[in-house]
mmCIF file of C-alpha atoms in Angstrom:
data_model
loop_
_atom_site.group_PDB
_atom_site.id
_atom_site.type_symbol
_atom_site.label_atom_id
_atom_site.label_comp_id
_atom_site.label_asym_id
_atom_site.label_seq_id
_atom_site.Cartn_x
_atom_site.Cartn_y
_atom_site.Cartn_z
ATOM 1 C CA MET A 1 12.167 293.420 -40.203
ATOM 2 C CA ALA A 2 11.288 289.857 -39.238
ATOM 3 C CA SER A 3 10.331 291.160 -35.809
ATOM 4 C CA ALA A 4 7.815 293.647 -37.285
ATOM 5 C CA ALA A 5 6.192 290.935 -39.416
ATOM 6 C CA ARG A 6 6.083 288.695 -36.387
ATOM 7 C CA THR A 7 4.404 291.408 -34.292
ATOM 8 C CA ARG A 8 1.863 292.057 -37.037
ATOM 9 C CA MET A 9 1.052 288.364 -37.211
ATOM 10 C CA THR A 10 0.681 288.191 -33.453
ATOM 11 C CA ALA A 11 -1.730 291.139 -33.544
ATOM 12 C CA THR A 12 -3.689 289.415 -36.307
ATOM 13 C CA GLU A 13 -3.818 286.210 -34.316
ATOM 14 C CA ARG A 14 -4.866 288.125 -31.198
ATOM 15 C CA SER A 15 -7.550 289.921 -33.168
ATOM 16 C CA GLU A 16 -8.916 286.547 -34.288
ATOM 17 C CA ASP A 17 -8.826 285.274 -30.696
ATOM 18 C CA VAL A 18 -10.729 288.360 -29.525
ATOM 19 C CA LEU A 19 -13.285 287.964 -32.316
ATOM 20 C CA ARG A 20 -13.849 284.289 -31.451
ATOM 21 C CA ALA A 21 -14.224 285.238 -27.776
ATOM 22 C CA ALA A 22 -16.644 288.012 -28.739
ATOM 23 C CA ILE A 23 -18.774 285.605 -30.774
ATOM 24 C CA ALA A 24 -18.966 283.253 -27.803
ATOM 25 C CA ALA A 25 -19.773 286.051 -25.346
ATOM 26 C CA PHE A 26 -22.342 287.809 -27.552
ATOM 27 C CA ALA A 27 -23.990 284.458 -28.311
ATOM 28 C CA GLU A 28 -24.333 283.810 -24.605
ATOM 29 C CA SER A 29 -25.305 287.256 -23.309
ATOM 30 C CA GLY A 30 -26.353 289.403 -26.252
ATOM 31 C CA TYR A 31 -25.114 292.850 -27.135
ATOM 32 C CA ALA A 32 -26.368 294.894 -24.195
ATOM 33 C CA ALA A 33 -25.357 292.500 -21.421
ATOM 34 C CA THR A 34 -21.905 291.556 -22.729
ATOM 35 C CA LYS A 35 -19.021 293.522 -21.266
ATOM 36 C CA THR A 36 -15.720 294.034 -23.048
ATOM 37 C CA ASP A 37 -14.015 292.899 -19.826
ATOM 38 C CA GLU A 38 -15.647 289.476 -20.289
ATOM 39 C CA ILE A 39 -14.527 289.274 -23.910
ATOM 40 C CA ALA A 40 -10.988 290.241 -22.894
ATOM 41 C CA ARG A 41 -10.956 287.576 -20.166
ATOM 42 C CA ARG A 42 -12.120 284.911 -22.622
ATOM 43 C CA ALA A 43 -9.470 285.965 -25.141
ATOM 44 C CA GLY A 44 -6.709 286.173 -22.545
ATOM 45 C CA VAL A 45 -5.969 289.847 -23.207
ATOM 46 C CA SER A 46 -6.613 293.123 -21.428
ATOM 47 C CA GLN A 47 -9.792 295.133 -21.901
ATOM 48 C CA PRO A 48 -7.848 298.145 -23.242
ATOM 49 C CA TYR A 49 -6.277 295.831 -25.840
ATOM 50 C CA VAL A 50 -9.752 294.763 -27.006
ATOM 51 C CA ILE A 51 -10.686 298.427 -27.408
ATOM 52 C CA ARG A 52 -7.420 299.174 -29.205
ATOM 53 C CA LEU A 53 -8.151 296.353 -31.689
ATOM 54 C CA PHE A 54 -11.832 297.070 -32.338
ATOM 55 C CA GLY A 55 -12.515 300.589 -31.081
ATOM 56 C CA THR A 56 -15.773 300.109 -29.212
ATOM 57 C CA LYS A 57 -17.984 297.282 -28.042
ATOM 58 C CA GLN A 58 -20.400 298.305 -30.776
ATOM 59 C CA GLN A 59 -17.715 297.947 -33.457
ATOM 60 C CA LEU A 60 -16.691 294.586 -32.011
ATOM 61 C CA PHE A 61 -20.311 293.424 -32.070
ATOM 62 C CA LEU A 62 -20.610 294.484 -35.703
ATOM 63 C CA ALA A 63 -17.374 292.634 -36.506
ATOM 64 C CA ALA A 64 -18.796 289.502 -34.853
ATOM 65 C CA SER A 65 -22.074 289.896 -36.720
ATOM 66 C CA ASN A 66 -20.231 290.424 -40.012
ATOM 67 C CA ARG A 67 -18.116 287.329 -39.394
ATOM 68 C CA VAL A 68 -21.269 285.266 -38.875
ATOM 69 C CA CYS A 69 -22.920 286.681 -42.004
ATOM 70 C CA ASP A 70 -19.770 286.009 -44.033
ATOM 71 C CA HIS A 71 -19.881 282.443 -42.747
ATOM 72 C CA ILE A 72 -23.522 281.989 -43.776
ATOM 73 C CA GLU A 73 -22.768 283.274 -47.262
ATOM 74 C CA ASP A 74 -19.755 280.932 -47.467
ATOM 75 C CA VAL A 75 -21.910 277.984 -46.351
ATOM 76 C CA PHE A 76 -24.453 278.757 -49.079
ATOM 77 C CA ARG A 77 -21.755 279.165 -51.738
ATOM 78 C CA ALA A 78 -20.129 275.869 -50.746
ATOM 79 C CA ALA A 79 -23.500 274.100 -50.790
ATOM 80 C CA ALA A 80 -24.200 275.546 -54.238
ATOM 81 C CA ALA A 81 -20.808 274.448 -55.555
ATOM 82 C CA GLU A 82 -21.418 270.953 -54.235
ATOM 83 C CA GLY A 83 -25.094 270.469 -54.995
ATOM 84 C CA ILE A 84 -26.072 272.624 -57.954
ATOM 85 C CA THR A 85 -25.571 271.622 -61.553
ATOM 86 C CA PRO A 86 -26.241 273.683 -64.675
ATOM 87 C CA ASP A 87 -29.477 271.698 -65.135
ATOM 88 C CA SER A 88 -30.745 272.212 -61.557
ATOM 89 C CA THR A 89 -34.168 273.777 -61.182
ATOM 90 C CA ALA A 90 -34.695 276.636 -58.724
ATOM 91 C CA GLU A 91 -36.301 274.140 -56.322
ATOM 92 C CA GLU A 92 -33.302 271.794 -56.542
ATOM 93 C CA LYS A 93 -30.979 274.749 -55.997
ATOM 94 C CA MET A 94 -32.947 275.797 -52.922
ATOM 95 C CA ARG A 95 -32.750 272.246 -51.533
ATOM 96 C CA ALA A 96 -28.979 272.254 -52.060
ATOM 97 C CA LEU A 97 -28.675 275.498 -50.115
ATOM 98 C CA GLY A 98 -31.018 274.132 -47.441
ATOM 99 C CA THR A 99 -28.696 271.170 -47.010
ATOM 100 C CA GLY A 100 -25.844 273.616 -46.520
ATOM 101 C CA TYR A 101 -27.838 275.614 -43.969
ATOM 102 C CA LYS A 102 -28.020 272.500 -41.799
ATOM 103 C CA THR A 103 -24.259 272.942 -41.320
ATOM 104 C CA PHE A 104 -24.874 276.401 -39.900
ATOM 105 C CA LEU A 105 -27.672 275.134 -37.647
ATOM 106 C CA ASN A 106 -25.189 272.762 -36.016
ATOM 107 C CA GLU A 107 -23.010 275.701 -34.977
ATOM 108 C CA ARG A 108 -24.817 277.167 -32.010
ATOM 109 C CA GLU A 109 -22.715 280.275 -31.284
ATOM 110 C CA PRO A 110 -22.824 281.824 -34.774
ATOM 111 C CA LEU A 111 -26.541 281.084 -34.956
ATOM 112 C CA LEU A 112 -27.129 282.860 -31.656
ATOM 113 C CA VAL A 113 -25.011 285.853 -32.731
ATOM 114 C CA LEU A 114 -27.166 286.128 -35.853
ATOM 115 C CA LEU A 115 -30.316 286.211 -33.733
ATOM 116 C CA GLN A 116 -28.689 288.643 -31.260
ATOM 117 C CA SER A 117 -27.846 290.871 -34.228
ATOM 118 C CA PHE A 118 -31.512 290.994 -35.191
ATOM 119 C CA ALA A 119 -32.430 291.791 -31.588
ATOM 120 C CA ALA A 120 -29.871 294.626 -31.405
ATOM 121 C CA SER A 121 -31.129 296.211 -34.633
ATOM 122 C CA SER A 122 -33.020 298.906 -32.745
ATOM 123 C CA ASP A 123 -29.619 300.494 -32.053
ATOM 124 C CA PRO A 124 -29.229 303.204 -34.718
ATOM 125 C CA ALA A 125 -25.626 302.220 -35.454
ATOM 126 C CA ILE A 126 -26.243 298.474 -35.508
ATOM 127 C CA GLY A 127 -29.598 298.256 -37.288
ATOM 128 C CA PRO A 128 -28.533 299.580 -40.706
ATOM 129 C CA ALA A 129 -25.462 297.332 -40.781
ATOM 130 C CA VAL A 130 -27.455 294.232 -39.793
ATOM 131 C CA ARG A 131 -30.169 294.992 -42.328
ATOM 132 C CA GLU A 132 -27.561 295.465 -45.051
ATOM 133 C CA ARG A 133 -25.882 292.150 -44.170
ATOM 134 C CA PHE A 134 -29.189 290.265 -44.164
ATOM 135 C CA GLY A 135 -29.902 291.846 -47.530
ATOM 136 C CA GLY A 136 -26.526 290.538 -48.666
ATOM 137 C CA ILE A 137 -27.465 287.018 -47.596
ATOM 138 C CA TYR A 138 -30.751 287.421 -49.465
ATOM 139 C CA ARG A 139 -28.878 288.531 -52.597
ATOM 140 C CA VAL A 140 -26.438 285.610 -52.390
ATOM 141 C CA ILE A 141 -29.302 283.117 -52.132
ATOM 142 C CA GLN A 142 -31.123 284.815 -54.993
ATOM 143 C CA GLU A 143 -28.020 284.826 -57.212
ATOM 144 C CA LEU A 144 -27.250 281.177 -56.491
ATOM 145 C CA THR A 145 -30.790 279.915 -57.081
ATOM 146 C CA ASP A 146 -32.645 282.322 -59.389
ATOM 147 C CA ALA A 147 -35.574 281.718 -57.040
ATOM 148 C CA SER A 148 -38.836 283.593 -57.286
ATOM 149 C CA ALA A 149 -39.932 285.994 -54.551
ATOM 150 C CA GLU A 150 -42.321 283.314 -53.269
ATOM 151 C CA GLN A 151 -39.565 280.692 -53.165
ATOM 152 C CA MET A 152 -37.265 283.141 -51.391
ATOM 153 C CA ARG A 153 -39.955 283.947 -48.815
ATOM 154 C CA HIS A 154 -40.544 280.247 -48.166
ATOM 155 C CA PHE A 155 -36.815 279.459 -47.953
ATOM 156 C CA LEU A 156 -36.020 282.332 -45.601
ATOM 157 C CA GLY A 157 -39.125 281.680 -43.498
ATOM 158 C CA THR A 158 -38.203 278.035 -43.074
ATOM 159 C CA GLY A 159 -34.612 278.980 -42.297
ATOM 160 C CA MET A 160 -35.684 281.454 -39.633
ATOM 161 C CA LEU A 161 -38.075 278.914 -38.112
ATOM 162 C CA LEU A 162 -35.270 276.354 -37.917
ATOM 163 C CA SER A 163 -32.892 278.977 -36.519
ATOM 164 C CA VAL A 164 -35.304 279.908 -33.746
ATOM 165 C CA MET A 165 -36.038 276.258 -32.973
ATOM 166 C CA THR A 166 -32.306 275.539 -32.802
ATOM 167 C CA ALA A 167 -31.749 278.531 -30.517
ATOM 168 C CA MET A 168 -34.507 277.206 -28.228
ATOM 169 C CA GLY A 169 -32.813 273.817 -28.183
ATOM 170 C CA VAL A 170 -35.739 271.868 -29.639
ATOM 171 C CA THR A 171 -33.777 270.826 -32.716
ATOM 172 C CA GLY A 172 -30.101 270.625 -33.554
ATOM 173 C CA PRO A 173 -27.229 269.578 -31.329
ATOM 174 C CA CYS A 174 -28.116 268.773 -27.708
ATOM 175 C CA SER A 175 -31.822 269.319 -28.330
ATOM 176 C CA VAL A 176 -34.631 268.257 -26.073
ATOM 177 C CA GLN A 177 -37.603 266.589 -27.665
ATOM 178 C CA VAL A 178 -40.945 268.329 -27.495
ATOM 179 C CA GLN A 179 -43.957 267.229 -29.455
ATOM 180 C CA TRP A 180 -44.777 270.481 -31.208
ATOM 181 C CA ALA A 181 -41.193 270.723 -32.518
ATOM 182 C CA GLU A 182 -41.291 267.110 -33.682
ATOM 183 C CA ASP A 183 -44.557 267.816 -35.500
ATOM 184 C CA LEU A 184 -43.073 270.851 -37.260
ATOM 185 C CA LEU A 185 -39.894 269.011 -38.199
ATOM 186 C CA GLU A 186 -41.863 266.060 -39.545
ATOM 187 C CA ASP A 187 -43.956 268.405 -41.677
ATOM 188 C CA LEU A 188 -40.763 270.006 -43.021
ATOM 189 C CA ARG A 189 -39.351 266.560 -43.877
ATOM 190 C CA VAL A 190 -42.566 265.425 -45.553
ATOM 191 C CA ASN A 191 -42.748 268.587 -47.644
ATOM 192 C CA GLY A 192 -39.079 268.421 -48.600
ATOM 193 C CA ASP A 193 -38.014 271.609 -46.816
#
């Protein structure tokens, strides 16, 4: 009996290793260019084992995308728990969540998987799942802040701008300085975004 529980735990641990490897690989190469052989190599398992755990590359990509979306929602919930009081205005709530989003922007691989998920949304099996997950993030932000549609549009627009700038390496960890990015970031700081 202890052996069966041990095997199950090992499979769970291996599944987590494969998922972490998949996030790294998909962040680097995107959905279309990433091979399950590469993910298996990174995880230290065989390619058939990856398929046995996740079924297909598509299912593994969706699992990676879901993990990233879960993480974003968790970051927003943690930021809300830390920075929102019962007396907070919608603007103050949005700022608290924005502070939390900076945590996500410092994590390059999940950020890139999120953007790769958007790029892969033309795939008929991936697109609906990605749209649903982004809608889930939208709903979490809305529930935590009671923000208006205009505030939501501004918050998400700013978040996407910062995500793209981070992916390009003009802000965030290991960024290179370019004037246009500095100008945009300064404007965001001045306007409290």
